[in-house]
Amino acid sequence: MLSRGLPNATTTATVLFLGLIFLLWRFDWTSEQYHNGGAIANPPSSAKGAPAKGPRIAIITFITSQKSYIHLSLKNKSRYAQRYGYDLIVDYESHAERGTTWLKFDMVERLIKEKQHDWIWWMDFDTLITNTDIKVADIINDSLANVTTPADIDFLLTDDCNGLNDGSFIVRSSPRSIEFLNRVRKLHDVEDKKGNGLNDQESMRDFLKTNDPFVKHAVAIPQWKINAFPEEIHCFDKSEQAWERGTFVIHFAGAWAHVEGDDPTGYLMQKYEKEIMWGPDPGAEVLEEER
């Protein structure tokens, strides 16, 4: 009886061991893929296993309703993030108490508190990275090189014809940045009590016009660098420079006011998809290395 029981015990132990390995693997995979209610695409390291060089950067956005261009927008940002070893974090539900658009500030604050990144790049969902050869890390370095005290700068912002446009901006991952956002929120709340309903962009715009000492931590960079508008949306900053082929990013802000049709943003996204300089496909490169 004993000799016949040993193989069964060995088989059972082997199955349990393999099951444990599988569960541990699943836990590790899941913890990397989903993160604080938002999906996070953690790009693989290089084919040789080397970590990404340079600052740790997160690209963040949200989409809370069905759109015709969801696949294109996500594919574009995901592929860019993979190419340079950045994280892409996407939220699909908003619980922001001041309104849906305020989720962008909540996401920024959340990531800062997690202390996993050096810089955070917010992108509205109606944007495309049209020149993937350009590194956002280089945009950051070039912008800081043009200021007297780079360490004082936490926000890289752009204007359009109406003033601030926060559809694409870059934030230093620092507690000081959270305090900046808290002061923007406070301005909103004060104005709201007066009956002046301001959205996130208007609140930040008005905050930047105050004498608050935290205003010095933001600097405006040319719109075309990270937030260019197409010729169809003629609302440029003082540079009056529209998107052209080779420009880093295109943003279709307010397309509904400039383009006729049932889906003006979707139309422009589809039109300018043909202009994207995709560069190498990181996924294809990994497969090639494995062959």
Short mmCIF file of N, CA and C in Angstrom, two decimals, residues 158-165 223 229 233-241:
data_model
loop_
_atom_site.label_atom_id
_atom_site.label_comp_id
_atom_site.label_asym_id
_atom_site.label_seq_id
_atom_site.Cartn_x
_atom_site.Cartn_y
_atom_site.Cartn_z
N THR A 158 1.28 75.64 -22.39
CA THR A 158 1.18 76.34 -23.67
C THR A 158 -0.11 77.16 -23.73
N ASP A 159 -0.08 78.17 -24.56
CA ASP A 159 -1.26 78.99 -24.83
C ASP A 159 -1.82 78.68 -26.21
N ASP A 160 -3.07 79.08 -26.43
CA ASP A 160 -3.61 79.17 -27.77
C ASP A 160 -4.15 80.60 -27.93
N CYS A 161 -5.03 80.84 -28.88
CA CYS A 161 -5.49 82.21 -29.11
C CYS A 161 -6.33 82.75 -27.97
N ASN A 162 -6.81 81.87 -27.10
CA ASN A 162 -7.65 82.30 -25.98
C ASN A 162 -6.91 82.32 -24.65
N GLY A 163 -5.61 82.11 -24.69
CA GLY A 163 -4.84 82.02 -23.46
C GLY A 163 -4.44 80.58 -23.20
N LEU A 164 -4.33 80.20 -21.94
CA LEU A 164 -3.88 78.86 -21.60
C LEU A 164 -4.71 77.77 -22.27
N ASN A 165 -4.04 76.75 -22.78
CA ASN A 165 -4.71 75.53 -23.22
C ASN A 165 -4.03 74.36 -22.51
N GLN A 223 3.47 76.91 -28.35
CA GLN A 223 2.37 75.96 -28.53
C GLN A 223 2.75 74.80 -29.44
N PHE A 229 -2.01 73.06 -33.08
CA PHE A 229 -3.33 72.93 -33.68
C PHE A 229 -3.19 72.82 -35.19
N ILE A 233 -8.13 74.42 -37.28
CA ILE A 233 -8.48 75.06 -36.00
C ILE A 233 -7.53 76.25 -35.82
N HIS A 234 -7.91 77.37 -36.36
CA HIS A 234 -7.02 78.53 -36.41
C HIS A 234 -7.10 79.30 -35.09
N CYS A 235 -6.42 78.75 -34.09
CA CYS A 235 -6.40 79.36 -32.75
C CYS A 235 -5.02 79.15 -32.15
N PHE A 236 -4.07 79.94 -32.61
CA PHE A 236 -2.67 79.73 -32.25
C PHE A 236 -2.21 80.75 -31.20
N ASP A 237 -1.09 80.44 -30.57
CA ASP A 237 -0.48 81.40 -29.66
C ASP A 237 0.21 82.49 -30.49
N LYS A 238 0.99 83.33 -29.83
CA LYS A 238 1.58 84.47 -30.53
C LYS A 238 2.56 84.07 -31.63
N SER A 239 3.00 82.82 -31.62
CA SER A 239 3.90 82.36 -32.69
C SER A 239 3.15 82.19 -34.01
N GLU A 240 1.82 82.07 -33.93
CA GLU A 240 0.98 81.89 -35.12
C GLU A 240 1.45 80.71 -35.97
N GLN A 241 1.93 79.66 -35.33
CA GLN A 241 2.47 78.52 -36.06
C GLN A 241 1.52 77.33 -35.97
#
